């Protein structure tokens, strides 16, 4: 293979690189360039731009003026561009390859959506504009709200929550408001299954509730009998994730909803995994009272790592009167934003403005470009891809539960037993192969969990390459090649980090080295 000649692209050559890296003058390793901090590159004595002298003015800082140099590095334009370009090449992104971490953070974002959201008139709206000048934006929000209600079978939606966990808080505040209005303030407990997202119990606690865990059955689902035993007049709600974090659909969800309602509690559903069932199942038909929808997960836009999120919450008839302000309504003069609670039962306001306009545009563009059949296929493809990985690896890895999965395949570390290779070692070796590791050690109900979510946009070719890579690593681990894993990654810009020290003693501030007085280069700093 031409690309293997003289280059360590063949994994068999990894052993040759397992020692110290080759010492070069620059620190670069061929085209993999060493990148220093910008403070170490720049020079405080120069600037990349010409700025006019600051006019003298009377200080209003009351003696708090800086009395020394600020010490910012100065770089020319080429130096600054090269610095950030080199840093960008060290990133791994969904635009480079399959990202098994899942759609929570790294789902492919169609460029069409980006183009639409940057259209003049959509990207330059100010939240304080007069309402008469943003009727088109209100129309877009109202249209998106309509389709969210259609897809979920719920009669009301709050569009303002900024992200999934913010949506959870919105739903739980509506539930608390409903109980308060009914005079049932004794309901102080929220039930959270072990297979729920970690934000669920955190949100309930933030909302002032005590959290009680519901165990999972051996097949990874909610223990219905344990749930029924926990229900009582002191229970306000259950917060359940469906499909759950084990990648499984809760088969007893209707029975769960009935039991919760009979006890006078509400059913909050974590809709973070809605992308696995969109167009296939309407949560309202399952007995759900409220559910947040991660627009950035189900309807595109990368979220984790910087992008804004949006977490609209849909509500049942019982909770619809309690949704927060502001919200958009249509009257005889056009669209109007309701800003005040007035005589309604709304629990109040959570955010200053109505929500993430850019996210709304992307989500609606995604819906309209896919259509009803396309959205249904999104769910089917996400489930198909995950099950393809599950079926292709189940003879060498250990699936945590029997049967097919939903949109993510869950394995545990039993296949590594006796090899001396840990889950973390295995994940680090994936970096050498050009993949970001999958979700590890979650869900907590599975020991050494490896949760793989390919998303619906991966082709069979990219899935086959990923599967081949995983089978190769399993073979190396089970054949006794522990050294292949213990020091991994060998080919990344940085080798294995001390994660404990990094977490407990993080170095968050650069400090210049103290140099000798006659060191002119350093003295310039």
PDB file of N, CA and C in Angstrom, residues 421-478:
ATOM      1  N   UNK A 421      -6.847  -5.353  29.868  1.00  0.00           N
ATOM      2  CA  UNK A 421      -7.238  -4.124  29.167  1.00  0.00           C
ATOM      3  C   UNK A 421      -8.526  -3.602  29.779  1.00  0.00           C
ATOM      4  N   UNK A 422      -8.524  -2.342  30.157  1.00  0.00           N
ATOM      5  CA  UNK A 422      -9.713  -1.723  30.723  1.00  0.00           C
ATOM      6  C   UNK A 422     -10.524  -1.015  29.636  1.00  0.00           C
ATOM      7  N   UNK A 423     -11.751  -0.665  29.993  1.00  0.00           N
ATOM      8  CA  UNK A 423     -12.607   0.065  29.050  1.00  0.00           C
ATOM      9  C   UNK A 423     -11.927   1.342  28.570  1.00  0.00           C
ATOM     10  N   UNK A 424     -11.305   2.059  29.500  1.00  0.00           N
ATOM     11  CA  UNK A 424     -10.630   3.305  29.134  1.00  0.00           C
ATOM     12  C   UNK A 424      -9.482   3.045  28.165  1.00  0.00           C
ATOM     13  N   UNK A 425      -8.702   1.962  28.390  1.00  0.00           N
ATOM     14  CA  UNK A 425      -7.607   1.627  27.478  1.00  0.00           C
ATOM     15  C   UNK A 425      -8.139   1.380  26.073  1.00  0.00           C
ATOM     16  N   UNK A 426      -9.229   0.640  26.017  1.00  0.00           N
ATOM     17  CA  UNK A 426      -9.825   0.302  24.724  1.00  0.00           C
ATOM     18  C   UNK A 426     -10.263   1.579  23.994  1.00  0.00           C
ATOM     19  N   UNK A 427     -10.865   2.485  24.744  1.00  0.00           N
ATOM     20  CA  UNK A 427     -11.333   3.734  24.136  1.00  0.00           C
ATOM     21  C   UNK A 427     -10.161   4.574  23.637  1.00  0.00           C
ATOM     22  N   UNK A 428      -9.069   4.608  24.423  1.00  0.00           N
ATOM     23  CA  UNK A 428      -7.911   5.389  23.999  1.00  0.00           C
ATOM     24  C   UNK A 428      -7.301   4.818  22.722  1.00  0.00           C
ATOM     25  N   UNK A 429      -7.322   3.505  22.571  1.00  0.00           N
ATOM     26  CA  UNK A 429      -6.775   2.890  21.356  1.00  0.00           C
ATOM     27  C   UNK A 429      -7.597   3.281  20.131  1.00  0.00           C
ATOM     28  N   UNK A 430      -8.876   3.562  20.326  1.00  0.00           N
ATOM     29  CA  UNK A 430      -9.710   4.001  19.209  1.00  0.00           C
ATOM     30  C   UNK A 430      -9.210   5.328  18.637  1.00  0.00           C
ATOM     31  N   UNK A 431      -8.603   6.160  19.477  1.00  0.00           N
ATOM     32  CA  UNK A 431      -8.093   7.445  18.998  1.00  0.00           C
ATOM     33  C   UNK A 431      -6.989   7.215  17.972  1.00  0.00           C
ATOM     34  N   UNK A 432      -6.112   6.229  18.232  1.00  0.00           N
ATOM     35  CA  UNK A 432      -5.060   5.923  17.259  1.00  0.00           C
ATOM     36  C   UNK A 432      -5.638   5.497  15.919  1.00  0.00           C
ATOM     37  N   UNK A 433      -6.831   4.944  15.941  1.00  0.00           N
ATOM     38  CA  UNK A 433      -7.469   4.491  14.716  1.00  0.00           C
ATOM     39  C   UNK A 433      -8.264   5.605  14.031  1.00  0.00           C
ATOM     40  N   UNK A 434      -8.231   6.799  14.614  1.00  0.00           N
ATOM     41  CA  UNK A 434      -8.903   7.920  13.971  1.00  0.00           C
ATOM     42  C   UNK A 434     -10.353   8.094  14.351  1.00  0.00           C
ATOM     43  N   UNK A 435     -10.743   7.547  15.515  1.00  0.00           N
ATOM     44  CA  UNK A 435     -12.130   7.699  15.969  1.00  0.00           C
ATOM     45  C   UNK A 435     -12.163   8.334  17.346  1.00  0.00           C
ATOM     46  N   UNK A 436     -13.159   9.171  17.563  1.00  0.00           N
ATOM     47  CA  UNK A 436     -13.433   9.634  18.917  1.00  0.00           C
ATOM     48  C   UNK A 436     -14.083   8.471  19.662  1.00  0.00           C
ATOM     49  N   UNK A 437     -13.698   8.232  20.908  1.00  0.00           N
ATOM     50  CA  UNK A 437     -14.314   7.124  21.660  1.00  0.00           C
ATOM     51  C   UNK A 437     -15.816   7.293  21.821  1.00  0.00           C
ATOM     52  N   UNK A 438     -16.460   6.172  22.063  1.00  0.00           N
ATOM     53  CA  UNK A 438     -17.893   6.158  22.326  1.00  0.00           C
ATOM     54  C   UNK A 438     -18.179   6.668  23.744  1.00  0.00           C
ATOM     55  N   UNK A 439     -19.423   6.740  24.141  1.00  0.00           N
ATOM     56  CA  UNK A 439     -19.765   7.073  25.519  1.00  0.00           C
ATOM     57  C   UNK A 439     -19.305   5.930  26.421  1.00  0.00           C
ATOM     58  N   UNK A 440     -18.544   6.242  27.456  1.00  0.00           N
ATOM     59  CA  UNK A 440     -17.995   5.199  28.335  1.00  0.00           C
ATOM     60  C   UNK A 440     -18.559   5.316  29.741  1.00  0.00           C
ATOM     61  N   UNK A 441     -18.644   4.166  30.394  1.00  0.00           N
ATOM     62  CA  UNK A 441     -19.062   4.088  31.801  1.00  0.00           C
ATOM     63  C   UNK A 441     -20.441   4.703  32.025  1.00  0.00           C
ATOM     64  N   UNK A 442     -21.264   4.748  31.012  1.00  0.00           N
ATOM     65  CA  UNK A 442     -22.646   5.219  31.118  1.00  0.00           C
ATOM     66  C   UNK A 442     -23.482   4.448  30.110  1.00  0.00           C
ATOM     67  N   UNK A 443     -24.652   3.950  30.509  1.00  0.00           N
ATOM     68  CA  UNK A 443     -25.352   4.169  31.766  1.00  0.00           C
ATOM     69  C   UNK A 443     -24.711   3.424  32.940  1.00  0.00           C
ATOM     70  N   UNK A 444     -24.969   3.950  34.141  1.00  0.00           N
ATOM     71  CA  UNK A 444     -24.313   3.428  35.326  1.00  0.00           C
ATOM     72  C   UNK A 444     -24.808   2.045  35.713  1.00  0.00           C
ATOM     73  N   UNK A 445     -25.955   1.612  35.186  1.00  0.00           N
ATOM     74  CA  UNK A 445     -26.486   0.301  35.553  1.00  0.00           C
ATOM     75  C   UNK A 445     -25.689  -0.822  34.909  1.00  0.00           C
ATOM     76  N   UNK A 446     -24.753  -0.486  34.011  1.00  0.00           N
ATOM     77  CA  UNK A 446     -23.941  -1.488  33.323  1.00  0.00           C
ATOM     78  C   UNK A 446     -22.479  -1.251  33.669  1.00  0.00           C
ATOM     79  N   UNK A 447     -21.757  -2.315  34.059  1.00  0.00           N
ATOM     80  CA  UNK A 447     -20.343  -2.182  34.410  1.00  0.00           C
ATOM     81  C   UNK A 447     -19.494  -2.062  33.142  1.00  0.00           C
ATOM     82  N   UNK A 448     -18.631  -1.049  33.129  1.00  0.00           N
ATOM     83  CA  UNK A 448     -17.754  -0.861  31.971  1.00  0.00           C
ATOM     84  C   UNK A 448     -18.524  -0.615  30.686  1.00  0.00           C
ATOM     85  N   UNK A 449     -19.553   0.207  30.774  1.00  0.00           N
ATOM     86  CA  UNK A 449     -20.441   0.407  29.628  1.00  0.00           C
ATOM     87  C   UNK A 449     -19.726   1.079  28.455  1.00  0.00           C
ATOM     88  N   UNK A 450     -20.082   0.636  27.259  1.00  0.00           N
ATOM     89  CA  UNK A 450     -19.631   1.252  26.012  1.00  0.00           C
ATOM     90  C   UNK A 450     -20.878   1.467  25.163  1.00  0.00           C
ATOM     91  N   UNK A 451     -21.310   2.700  25.103  1.00  0.00           N
ATOM     92  CA  UNK A 451     -22.566   3.041  24.445  1.00  0.00           C
ATOM     93  C   UNK A 451     -22.260   3.682  23.091  1.00  0.00           C
ATOM     94  N   UNK A 452     -22.641   2.999  22.027  1.00  0.00           N
ATOM     95  CA  UNK A 452     -22.296   3.436  20.670  1.00  0.00           C
ATOM     96  C   UNK A 452     -23.548   3.910  19.951  1.00  0.00           C
ATOM     97  N   UNK A 453     -23.543   5.167  19.536  1.00  0.00           N
ATOM     98  CA  UNK A 453     -24.661   5.713  18.775  1.00  0.00           C
ATOM     99  C   UNK A 453     -24.131   6.256  17.451  1.00  0.00           C
ATOM    100  N   UNK A 454     -24.370   5.563  16.359  1.00  0.00           N
ATOM    101  CA  UNK A 454     -23.799   6.013  15.081  1.00  0.00           C
ATOM    102  C   UNK A 454     -24.574   7.141  14.427  1.00  0.00           C
ATOM    103  N   UNK A 455     -25.839   7.323  14.765  1.00  0.00           N
ATOM    104  CA  UNK A 455     -26.793   8.250  14.136  1.00  0.00           C
ATOM    105  C   UNK A 455     -27.229   7.721  12.770  1.00  0.00           C
ATOM    106  N   UNK A 456     -28.249   8.342  12.238  1.00  0.00           N
ATOM    107  CA  UNK A 456     -28.890   7.863  11.026  1.00  0.00           C
ATOM    108  C   UNK A 456     -28.151   8.259   9.754  1.00  0.00           C
ATOM    109  N   UNK A 457     -27.178   9.145   9.858  1.00  0.00           N
ATOM    110  CA  UNK A 457     -26.569   9.682   8.651  1.00  0.00           C
ATOM    111  C   UNK A 457     -25.347   8.900   8.185  1.00  0.00           C
ATOM    112  N   UNK A 458     -24.943   7.869   8.925  1.00  0.00           N
ATOM    113  CA  UNK A 458     -23.767   7.104   8.518  1.00  0.00           C
ATOM    114  C   UNK A 458     -24.123   6.080   7.436  1.00  0.00           C
ATOM    115  N   UNK A 459     -23.240   5.964   6.445  1.00  0.00           N
ATOM    116  CA  UNK A 459     -23.446   4.991   5.366  1.00  0.00           C
ATOM    117  C   UNK A 459     -23.002   3.608   5.820  1.00  0.00           C
ATOM    118  N   UNK A 460     -23.381   2.593   5.062  1.00  0.00           N
ATOM    119  CA  UNK A 460     -22.943   1.227   5.382  1.00  0.00           C
ATOM    120  C   UNK A 460     -21.425   1.121   5.292  1.00  0.00           C
ATOM    121  N   UNK A 461     -20.837   1.856   4.348  1.00  0.00           N
ATOM    122  CA  UNK A 461     -19.390   1.808   4.199  1.00  0.00           C
ATOM    123  C   UNK A 461     -18.683   2.341   5.444  1.00  0.00           C
ATOM    124  N   UNK A 462     -19.162   3.477   5.964  1.00  0.00           N
ATOM    125  CA  UNK A 462     -18.517   4.033   7.154  1.00  0.00           C
ATOM    126  C   UNK A 462     -18.774   3.161   8.372  1.00  0.00           C
ATOM    127  N   UNK A 463     -19.970   2.543   8.438  1.00  0.00           N
ATOM    128  CA  UNK A 463     -20.249   1.625   9.545  1.00  0.00           C
ATOM    129  C   UNK A 463     -19.345   0.398   9.461  1.00  0.00           C
ATOM    130  N   UNK A 464     -19.152  -0.134   8.248  1.00  0.00           N
ATOM    131  CA  UNK A 464     -18.304  -1.322   8.094  1.00  0.00           C
ATOM    132  C   UNK A 464     -16.855  -1.031   8.488  1.00  0.00           C
ATOM    133  N   UNK A 465     -16.374   0.163   8.144  1.00  0.00           N
ATOM    134  CA  UNK A 465     -15.010   0.508   8.533  1.00  0.00           C
ATOM    135  C   UNK A 465     -14.900   0.593  10.057  1.00  0.00           C
ATOM    136  N   UNK A 466     -15.900   1.191  10.689  1.00  0.00           N
ATOM    137  CA  UNK A 466     -15.901   1.290  12.153  1.00  0.00           C
ATOM    138  C   UNK A 466     -15.957  -0.101  12.784  1.00  0.00           C
ATOM    139  N   UNK A 467     -16.823  -0.938  12.258  1.00  0.00           N
ATOM    140  CA  UNK A 467     -16.948  -2.306  12.792  1.00  0.00           C
ATOM    141  C   UNK A 467     -15.636  -3.071  12.608  1.00  0.00           C
ATOM    142  N   UNK A 468     -15.014  -2.944  11.443  1.00  0.00           N
ATOM    143  CA  UNK A 468     -13.738  -3.608  11.207  1.00  0.00           C
ATOM    144  C   UNK A 468     -12.676  -3.140  12.179  1.00  0.00           C
ATOM    145  N   UNK A 469     -12.653  -1.851  12.459  1.00  0.00           N
ATOM    146  CA  UNK A 469     -11.693  -1.307  13.420  1.00  0.00           C
ATOM    147  C   UNK A 469     -11.946  -1.876  14.809  1.00  0.00           C
ATOM    148  N   UNK A 470     -13.203  -1.945  15.220  1.00  0.00           N
ATOM    149  CA  UNK A 470     -13.520  -2.461  16.549  1.00  0.00           C
ATOM    150  C   UNK A 470     -13.147  -3.939  16.663  1.00  0.00           C
ATOM    151  N   UNK A 471     -13.429  -4.699  15.640  1.00  0.00           N
ATOM    152  CA  UNK A 471     -13.083  -6.130  15.673  1.00  0.00           C
ATOM    153  C   UNK A 471     -11.563  -6.300  15.744  1.00  0.00           C
ATOM    154  N   UNK A 472     -10.825  -5.437  15.042  1.00  0.00           N
ATOM    155  CA  UNK A 472      -9.370  -5.500  15.081  1.00  0.00           C
ATOM    156  C   UNK A 472      -8.857  -5.254  16.495  1.00  0.00           C
ATOM    157  N   UNK A 473      -9.388  -4.235  17.156  1.00  0.00           N
ATOM    158  CA  UNK A 473      -8.949  -3.927  18.522  1.00  0.00           C
ATOM    159  C   UNK A 473      -9.310  -5.055  19.485  1.00  0.00           C
ATOM    160  N   UNK A 474     -10.496  -5.626  19.314  1.00  0.00           N
ATOM    161  CA  UNK A 474     -10.893  -6.742  20.180  1.00  0.00           C
ATOM    162  C   UNK A 474      -9.917  -7.902  20.005  1.00  0.00           C
ATOM    163  N   UNK A 475      -9.540  -8.167  18.763  1.00  0.00           N
ATOM    164  CA  UNK A 475      -8.599  -9.265  18.499  1.00  0.00           C
ATOM    165  C   UNK A 475      -7.262  -8.997  19.172  1.00  0.00           C
ATOM    166  N   UNK A 476      -6.791  -7.738  19.085  1.00  0.00           N
ATOM    167  CA  UNK A 476      -5.508  -7.406  19.722  1.00  0.00           C
ATOM    168  C   UNK A 476      -5.605  -7.541  21.241  1.00  0.00           C
ATOM    169  N   UNK A 477      -6.739  -7.139  21.813  1.00  0.00           N
ATOM    170  CA  UNK A 477      -6.899  -7.207  23.271  1.00  0.00           C
ATOM    171  C   UNK A 477      -6.981  -8.652  23.746  1.00  0.00           C
ATOM    172  N   UNK A 478      -7.767  -9.453  23.075  1.00  0.00           N
ATOM    173  CA  UNK A 478      -7.968 -10.835  23.518  1.00  0.00           C
ATOM    174  C   UNK A 478      -6.790 -11.742  23.169  1.00  0.00           C
TER     175      UNK A 478
END
